[in-house]
Short mmCIF file of C-alpha atoms and ligand atoms in Angstrom, two decimals:
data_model
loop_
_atom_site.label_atom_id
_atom_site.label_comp_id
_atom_site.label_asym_id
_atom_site.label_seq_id
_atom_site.Cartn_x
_atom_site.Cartn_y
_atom_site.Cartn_z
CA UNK A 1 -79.01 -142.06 -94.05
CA UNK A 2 -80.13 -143.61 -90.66
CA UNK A 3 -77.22 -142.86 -88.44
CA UNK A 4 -73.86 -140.99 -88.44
CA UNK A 5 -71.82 -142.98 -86.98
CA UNK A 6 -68.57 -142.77 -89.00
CA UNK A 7 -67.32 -141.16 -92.10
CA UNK A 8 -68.40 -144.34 -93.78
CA UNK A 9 -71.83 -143.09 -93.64
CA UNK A 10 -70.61 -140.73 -96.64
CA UNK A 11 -71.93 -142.35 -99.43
CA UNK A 12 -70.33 -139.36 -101.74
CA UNK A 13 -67.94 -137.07 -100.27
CA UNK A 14 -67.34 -134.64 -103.05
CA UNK A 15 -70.95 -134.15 -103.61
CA UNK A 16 -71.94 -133.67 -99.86
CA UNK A 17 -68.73 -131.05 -99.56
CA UNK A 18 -70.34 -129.32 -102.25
CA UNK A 19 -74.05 -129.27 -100.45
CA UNK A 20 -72.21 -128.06 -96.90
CA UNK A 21 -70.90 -125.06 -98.98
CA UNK A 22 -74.02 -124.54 -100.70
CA UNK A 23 -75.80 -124.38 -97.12
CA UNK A 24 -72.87 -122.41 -95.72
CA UNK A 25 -73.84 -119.72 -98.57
CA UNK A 26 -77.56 -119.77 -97.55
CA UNK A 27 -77.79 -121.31 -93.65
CA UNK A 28 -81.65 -120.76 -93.89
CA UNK A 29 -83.07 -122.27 -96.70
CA UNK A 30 -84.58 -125.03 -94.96
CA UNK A 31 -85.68 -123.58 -91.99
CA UNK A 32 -89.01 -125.34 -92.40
CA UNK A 33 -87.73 -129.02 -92.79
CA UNK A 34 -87.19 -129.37 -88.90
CA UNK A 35 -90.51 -128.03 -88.02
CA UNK A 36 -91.74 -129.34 -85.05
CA UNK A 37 -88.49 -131.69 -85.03
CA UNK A 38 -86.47 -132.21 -81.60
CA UNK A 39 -82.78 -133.09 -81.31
CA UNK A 40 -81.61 -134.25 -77.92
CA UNK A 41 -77.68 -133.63 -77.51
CA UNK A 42 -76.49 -135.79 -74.92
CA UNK A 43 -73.11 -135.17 -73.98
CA UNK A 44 -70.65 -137.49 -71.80
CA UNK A 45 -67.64 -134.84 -71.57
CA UNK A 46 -67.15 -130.79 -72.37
CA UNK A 47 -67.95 -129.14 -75.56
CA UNK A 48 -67.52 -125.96 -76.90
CA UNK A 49 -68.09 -125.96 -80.77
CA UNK A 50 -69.95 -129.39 -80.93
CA UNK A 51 -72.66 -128.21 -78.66
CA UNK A 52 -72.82 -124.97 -80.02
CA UNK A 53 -72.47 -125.45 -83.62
CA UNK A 54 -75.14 -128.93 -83.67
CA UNK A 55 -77.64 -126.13 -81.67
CA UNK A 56 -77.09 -123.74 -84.62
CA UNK A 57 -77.32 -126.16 -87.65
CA UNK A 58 -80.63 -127.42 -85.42
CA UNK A 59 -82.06 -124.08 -85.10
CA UNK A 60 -80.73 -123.34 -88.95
CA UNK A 61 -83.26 -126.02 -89.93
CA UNK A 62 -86.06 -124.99 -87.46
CA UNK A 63 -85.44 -127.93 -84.95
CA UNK A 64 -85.87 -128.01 -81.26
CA UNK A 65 -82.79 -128.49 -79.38
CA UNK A 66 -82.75 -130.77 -75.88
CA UNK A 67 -79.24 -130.41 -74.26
CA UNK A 68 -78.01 -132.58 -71.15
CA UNK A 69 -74.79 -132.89 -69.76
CA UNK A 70 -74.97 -136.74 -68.53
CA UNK A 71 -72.35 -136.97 -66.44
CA UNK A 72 -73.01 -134.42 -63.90
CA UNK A 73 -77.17 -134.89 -64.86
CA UNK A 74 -77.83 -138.23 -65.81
CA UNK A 75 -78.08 -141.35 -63.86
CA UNK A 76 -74.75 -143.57 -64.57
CA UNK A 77 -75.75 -145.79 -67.01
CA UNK A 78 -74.84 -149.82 -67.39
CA UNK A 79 -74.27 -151.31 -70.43
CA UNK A 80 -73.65 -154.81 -69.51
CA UNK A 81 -76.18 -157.73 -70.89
CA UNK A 82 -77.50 -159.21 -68.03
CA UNK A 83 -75.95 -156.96 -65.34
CA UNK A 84 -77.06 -158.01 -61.45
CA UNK A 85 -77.16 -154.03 -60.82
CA UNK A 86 -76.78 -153.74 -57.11
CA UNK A 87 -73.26 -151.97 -57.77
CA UNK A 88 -72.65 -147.68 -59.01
CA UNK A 89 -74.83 -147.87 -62.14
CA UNK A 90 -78.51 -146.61 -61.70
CA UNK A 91 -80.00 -147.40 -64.95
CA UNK A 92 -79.55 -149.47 -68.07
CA UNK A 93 -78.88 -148.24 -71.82
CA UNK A 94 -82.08 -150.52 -73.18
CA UNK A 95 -84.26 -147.92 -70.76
CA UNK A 96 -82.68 -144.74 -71.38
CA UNK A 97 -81.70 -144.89 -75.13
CA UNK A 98 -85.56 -145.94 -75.67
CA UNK A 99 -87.12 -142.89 -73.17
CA UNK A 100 -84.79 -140.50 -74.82
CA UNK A 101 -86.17 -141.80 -78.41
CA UNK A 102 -89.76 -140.64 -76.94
CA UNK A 103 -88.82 -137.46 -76.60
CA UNK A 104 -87.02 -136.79 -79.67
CA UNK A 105 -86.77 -137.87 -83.23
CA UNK A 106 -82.96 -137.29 -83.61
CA UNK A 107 -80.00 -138.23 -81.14
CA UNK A 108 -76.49 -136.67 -80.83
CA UNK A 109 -73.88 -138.56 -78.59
CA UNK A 110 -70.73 -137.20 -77.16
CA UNK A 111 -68.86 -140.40 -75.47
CA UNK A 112 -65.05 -140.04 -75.77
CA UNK A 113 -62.40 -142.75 -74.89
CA UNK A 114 -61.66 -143.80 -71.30
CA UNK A 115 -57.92 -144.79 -72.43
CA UNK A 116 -58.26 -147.33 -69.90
CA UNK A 117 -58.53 -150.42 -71.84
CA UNK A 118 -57.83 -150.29 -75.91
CA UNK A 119 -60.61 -153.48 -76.53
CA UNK A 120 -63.39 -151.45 -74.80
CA UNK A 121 -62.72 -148.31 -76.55
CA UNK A 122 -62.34 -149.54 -79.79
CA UNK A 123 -65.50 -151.60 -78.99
CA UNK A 124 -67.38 -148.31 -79.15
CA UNK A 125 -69.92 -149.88 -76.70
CA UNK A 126 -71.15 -146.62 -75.48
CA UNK A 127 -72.61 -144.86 -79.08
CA UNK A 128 -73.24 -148.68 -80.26
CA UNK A 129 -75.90 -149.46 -77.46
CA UNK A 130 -77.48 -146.07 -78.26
CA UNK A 131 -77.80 -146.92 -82.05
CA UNK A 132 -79.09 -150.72 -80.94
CA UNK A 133 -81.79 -149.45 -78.52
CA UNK A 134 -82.67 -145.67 -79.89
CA UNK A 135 -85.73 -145.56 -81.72
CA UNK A 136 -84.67 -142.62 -83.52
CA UNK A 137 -81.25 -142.02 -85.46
CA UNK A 138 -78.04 -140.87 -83.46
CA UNK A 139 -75.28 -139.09 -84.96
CA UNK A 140 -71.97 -139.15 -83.39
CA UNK A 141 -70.24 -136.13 -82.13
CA UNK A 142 -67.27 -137.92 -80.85
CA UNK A 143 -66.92 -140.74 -79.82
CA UNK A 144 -63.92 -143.31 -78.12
CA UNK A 145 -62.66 -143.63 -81.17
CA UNK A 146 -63.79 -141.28 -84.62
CA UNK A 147 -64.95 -137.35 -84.59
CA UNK A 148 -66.74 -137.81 -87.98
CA UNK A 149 -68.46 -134.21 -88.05
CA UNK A 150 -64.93 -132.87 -87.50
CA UNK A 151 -63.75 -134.97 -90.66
CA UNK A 152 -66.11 -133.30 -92.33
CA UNK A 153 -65.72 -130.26 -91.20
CA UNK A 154 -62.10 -130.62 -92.00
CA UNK A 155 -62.57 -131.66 -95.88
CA UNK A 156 -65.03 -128.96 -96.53
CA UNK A 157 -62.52 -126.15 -95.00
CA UNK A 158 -59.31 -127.97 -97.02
CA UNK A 159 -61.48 -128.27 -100.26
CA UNK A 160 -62.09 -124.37 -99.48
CA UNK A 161 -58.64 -123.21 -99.36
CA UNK A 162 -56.94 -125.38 -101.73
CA UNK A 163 -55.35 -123.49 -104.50
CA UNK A 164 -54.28 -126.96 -106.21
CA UNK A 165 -56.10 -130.28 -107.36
CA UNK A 166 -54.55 -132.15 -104.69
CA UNK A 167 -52.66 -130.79 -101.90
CA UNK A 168 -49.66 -131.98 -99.42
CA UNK A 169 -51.98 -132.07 -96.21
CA UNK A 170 -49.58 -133.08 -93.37
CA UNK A 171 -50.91 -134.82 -89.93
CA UNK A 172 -48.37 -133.99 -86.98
CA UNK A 173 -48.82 -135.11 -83.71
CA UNK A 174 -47.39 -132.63 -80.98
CA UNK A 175 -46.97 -132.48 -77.33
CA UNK A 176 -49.74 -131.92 -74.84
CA UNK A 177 -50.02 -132.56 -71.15
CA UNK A 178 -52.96 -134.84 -70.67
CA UNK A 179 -53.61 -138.15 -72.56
CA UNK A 180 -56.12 -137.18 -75.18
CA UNK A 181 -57.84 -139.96 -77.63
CA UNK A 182 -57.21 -140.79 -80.85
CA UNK A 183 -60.62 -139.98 -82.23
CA UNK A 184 -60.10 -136.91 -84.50
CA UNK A 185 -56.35 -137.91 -86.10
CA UNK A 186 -58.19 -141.30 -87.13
CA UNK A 187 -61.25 -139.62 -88.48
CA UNK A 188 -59.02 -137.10 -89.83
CA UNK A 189 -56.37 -139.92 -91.37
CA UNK A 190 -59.78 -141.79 -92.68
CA UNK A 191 -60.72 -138.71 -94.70
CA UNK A 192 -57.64 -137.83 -96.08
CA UNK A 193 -57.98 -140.85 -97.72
CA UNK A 194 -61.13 -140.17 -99.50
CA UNK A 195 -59.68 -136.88 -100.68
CA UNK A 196 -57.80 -136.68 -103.69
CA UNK A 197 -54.54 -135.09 -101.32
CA UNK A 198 -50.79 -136.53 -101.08
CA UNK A 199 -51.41 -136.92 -97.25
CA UNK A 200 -48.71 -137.79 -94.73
CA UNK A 201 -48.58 -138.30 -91.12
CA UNK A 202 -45.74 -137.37 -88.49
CA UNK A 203 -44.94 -138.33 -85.07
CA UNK A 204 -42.73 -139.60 -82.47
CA UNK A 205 -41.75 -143.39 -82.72
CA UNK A 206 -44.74 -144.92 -80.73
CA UNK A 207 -47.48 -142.57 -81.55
CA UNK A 208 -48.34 -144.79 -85.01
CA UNK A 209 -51.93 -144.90 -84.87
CA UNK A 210 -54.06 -148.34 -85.59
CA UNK A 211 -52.70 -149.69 -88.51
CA UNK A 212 -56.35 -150.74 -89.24
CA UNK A 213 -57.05 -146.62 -89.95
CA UNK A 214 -53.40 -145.36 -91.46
CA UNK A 215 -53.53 -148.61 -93.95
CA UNK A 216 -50.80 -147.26 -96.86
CA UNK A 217 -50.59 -143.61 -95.23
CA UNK A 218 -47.11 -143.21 -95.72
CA UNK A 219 -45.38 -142.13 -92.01
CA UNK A 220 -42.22 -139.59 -91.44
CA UNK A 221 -40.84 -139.45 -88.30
CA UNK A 222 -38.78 -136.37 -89.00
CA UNK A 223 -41.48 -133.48 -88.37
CA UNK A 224 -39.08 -131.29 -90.24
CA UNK A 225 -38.75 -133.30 -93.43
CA UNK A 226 -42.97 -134.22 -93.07
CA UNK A 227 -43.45 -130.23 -93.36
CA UNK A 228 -41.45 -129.73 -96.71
CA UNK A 229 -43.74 -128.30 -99.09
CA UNK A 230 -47.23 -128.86 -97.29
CA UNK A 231 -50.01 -126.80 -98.17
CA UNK A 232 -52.05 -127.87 -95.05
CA UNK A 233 -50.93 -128.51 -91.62
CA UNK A 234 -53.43 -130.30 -89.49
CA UNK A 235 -51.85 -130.59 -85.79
CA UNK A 236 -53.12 -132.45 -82.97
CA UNK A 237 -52.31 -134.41 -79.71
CA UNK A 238 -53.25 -137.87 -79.64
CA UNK A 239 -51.88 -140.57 -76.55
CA UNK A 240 -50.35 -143.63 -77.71
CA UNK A 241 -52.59 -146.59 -79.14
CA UNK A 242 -49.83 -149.55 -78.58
CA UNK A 243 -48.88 -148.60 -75.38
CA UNK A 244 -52.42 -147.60 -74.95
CA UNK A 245 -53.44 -144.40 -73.70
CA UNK A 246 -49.91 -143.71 -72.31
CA UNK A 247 -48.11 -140.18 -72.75
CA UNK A 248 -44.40 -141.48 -74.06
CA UNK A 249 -43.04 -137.93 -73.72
CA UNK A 250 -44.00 -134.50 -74.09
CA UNK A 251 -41.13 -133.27 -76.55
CA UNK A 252 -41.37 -129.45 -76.80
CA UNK A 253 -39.18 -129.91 -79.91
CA UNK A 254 -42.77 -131.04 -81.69
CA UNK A 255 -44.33 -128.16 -81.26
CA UNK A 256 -45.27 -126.11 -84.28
CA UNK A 257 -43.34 -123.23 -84.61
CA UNK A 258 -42.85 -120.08 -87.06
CA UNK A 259 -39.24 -121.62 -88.21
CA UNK A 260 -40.92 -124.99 -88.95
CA UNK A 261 -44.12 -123.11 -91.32
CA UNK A 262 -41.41 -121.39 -92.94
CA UNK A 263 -40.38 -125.06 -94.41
CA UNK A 264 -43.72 -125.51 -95.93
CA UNK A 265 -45.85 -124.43 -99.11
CA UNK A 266 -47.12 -121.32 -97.21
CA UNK A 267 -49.45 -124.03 -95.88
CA UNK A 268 -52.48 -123.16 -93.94
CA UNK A 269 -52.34 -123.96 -90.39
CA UNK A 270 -55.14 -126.22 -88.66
CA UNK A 271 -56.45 -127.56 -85.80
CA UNK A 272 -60.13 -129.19 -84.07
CA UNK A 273 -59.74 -126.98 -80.96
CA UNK A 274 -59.56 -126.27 -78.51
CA UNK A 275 -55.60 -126.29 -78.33
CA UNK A 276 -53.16 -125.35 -75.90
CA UNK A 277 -51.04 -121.97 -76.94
CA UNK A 278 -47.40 -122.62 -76.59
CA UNK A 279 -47.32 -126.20 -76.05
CA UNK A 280 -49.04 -127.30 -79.35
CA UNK A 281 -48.35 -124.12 -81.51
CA UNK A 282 -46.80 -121.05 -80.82
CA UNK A 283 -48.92 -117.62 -80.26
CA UNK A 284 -47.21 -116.67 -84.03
CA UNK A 285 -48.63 -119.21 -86.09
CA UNK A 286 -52.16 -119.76 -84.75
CA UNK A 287 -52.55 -115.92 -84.80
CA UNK A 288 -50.68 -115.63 -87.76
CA UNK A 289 -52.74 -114.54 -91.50
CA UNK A 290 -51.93 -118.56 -92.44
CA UNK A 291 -54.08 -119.77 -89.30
CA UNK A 292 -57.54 -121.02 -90.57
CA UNK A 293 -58.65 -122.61 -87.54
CA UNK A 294 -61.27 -119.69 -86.29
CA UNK A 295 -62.91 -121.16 -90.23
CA UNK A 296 -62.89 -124.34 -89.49
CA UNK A 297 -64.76 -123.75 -86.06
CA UNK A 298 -67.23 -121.97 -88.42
CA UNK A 299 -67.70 -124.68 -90.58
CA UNK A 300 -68.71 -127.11 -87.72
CA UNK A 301 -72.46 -125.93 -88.05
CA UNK A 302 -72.56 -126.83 -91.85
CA UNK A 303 -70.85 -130.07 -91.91
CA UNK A 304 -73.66 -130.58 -88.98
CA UNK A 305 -76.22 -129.08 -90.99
CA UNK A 306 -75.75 -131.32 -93.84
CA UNK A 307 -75.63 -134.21 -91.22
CA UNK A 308 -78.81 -133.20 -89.69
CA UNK A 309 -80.41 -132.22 -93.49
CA UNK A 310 -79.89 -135.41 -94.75
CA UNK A 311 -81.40 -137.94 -91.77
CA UNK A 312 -84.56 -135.29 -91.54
CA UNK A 313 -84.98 -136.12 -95.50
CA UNK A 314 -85.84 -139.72 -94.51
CA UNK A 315 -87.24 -139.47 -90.93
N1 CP B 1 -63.37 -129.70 -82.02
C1 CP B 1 -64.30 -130.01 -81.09
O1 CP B 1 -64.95 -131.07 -81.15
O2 CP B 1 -64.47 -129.03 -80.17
P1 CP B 1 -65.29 -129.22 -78.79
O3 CP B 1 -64.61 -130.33 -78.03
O4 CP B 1 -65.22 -127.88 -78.10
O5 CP B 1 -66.69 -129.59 -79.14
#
């Protein structure tokens, strides 16, 4: 595998879930294959667990970890072809994505959405021009549109937990008070259908996500009814795609409550983090015993690990 770029770079999902929770069982037995190996983790907006758990998968394999925070530390970059540059921008991607590629052999790029113009974001300009002009690969760790080392993340901690062949995993959408992107529901609605799991997605009229991603997914938008008999419920925020980047409303009435788990499967409760107490889900279900979400932040280093394993095979 050059790049991860997408949960298309999974040529076979069941067999790579099985590797992450092979590594998960022993984190160290390839501390040698990243010998003398640096990562450079360039990241565009906050992180808590990608930035940490990429640093420990690195360090897992005996890499060298480079962190910078470009926006506050980098120049602004341009990405325009044939840019007069005499406006903000101080230098160009073709420079900086091939200096960065001197100093390391492996990139990691966190570039989310600017929910400013759907064409642009869905362009994916920004982790595109580092894959054209890097010299090394570059794995994604979210960008304006997919979080694919979520995804994976997310199917190794479902295929953990499931106590049946193939599970009702529910997406629902619920309210938050910023416009966030729609990167992890789509990589999370693109895995679901790789797994064998009787998937279904819930929100508010206008929330539907690009039909190009949801495809067949069927789509309830009564949360209540959605929840019947789930054994996984994956919650998260996303702003609207037609009416792009827009907040339509803020209903409290979707947040995830103790009355609405009690209509499901005893289903496990999930979410990416981090996520706002009260407004998402109430303190009594992310605390409660059916919360698996301090897991799934776990698993982030070995669905990164496998990631990071598997381009250091064939660098
Ligand atoms: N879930 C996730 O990507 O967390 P961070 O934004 O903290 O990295």
């Amino acid at each position: 595998m050059n790049n991860y770029f997408s949960i298309q770079d999974i040529d076979c999902l069941n067999e790579w879930i099985e590797e992450a929770i092979k590594i998960k069982n022993k984190p160290l037995v390839d501390k040698t294959l990243g010998e003398d190996k640096t990562i450079g983790l360039l990241f565009f907006n906050p992180s808590l667990r990608t930035r940490l758990s990429t640093q420990k998968a690195a360090f897992n394999l005996g890499m060298n970890v480079i962190v910078m925070n470009f926006t506050d530390q980098g120049w602004s970059l341009e990405y325009g072809d044939g840019t007069v540059m005499d406006q903000g921008n101080s230098e160009h991607i073709k420079e900086a994505a091939q200096v960065v590629s001197q100093y390391c052999d492996v990139l990691a790029i966190r570039a989310f959405a600017k929910l400013e113009n759907r064409e642009d974001d869905y362009s994916e300009n920004v982790l595109k021009s580092f894959i054209k002009y890097a010299s090394v690969p570059v794995i994604n760790m979210e960008s304006a549109t997919s979080h694919p080392l979520q995804a994976l993340t997310d199917a190794i901690t479902i295929t953990e937990h499931k106590i049946i062949d193939k599970p009702k995993v529910v997406l629902s959408w619920a309210p938050h008070p910023k416009a966030l992107p729609q990167a992890v529901a789509n990589s999370f609605v693109e895995m679901m259908q790789r797994m064998d799991a009787d998937f279904v997605i819930t929100h508010p009229k206008g929330y539907e996500l690009a039909s190009q991603i949801t495809k067949e997914v069927p789509i309830d938008y009564n949360q209540e009814n959605a929840l019947k008999d789930a054994d996984f419920v994956y919650v998260k925020n996303w702003s609207s795609y037609e009416d792009y980047g827009a907040i339509l409303h803020q209903d409290p009435a979707w947040r995830i409550t103790e009355k609405k788990m009690k209509l499901t499967n005893d289903a496990k409760f999930m979410h990416c983090l981090p996520v706002r107490r009260n407004v998402v889900v109430d303190d009594a279900v992310i605390d409660s015993q059916n919360s698996i979400v301090i897991e799934q932040a776990n698993n982030r280093t070995y669905a990164a690990q496998l990631v990071l394993k598997k381009i250091l095979e064939k660098v």
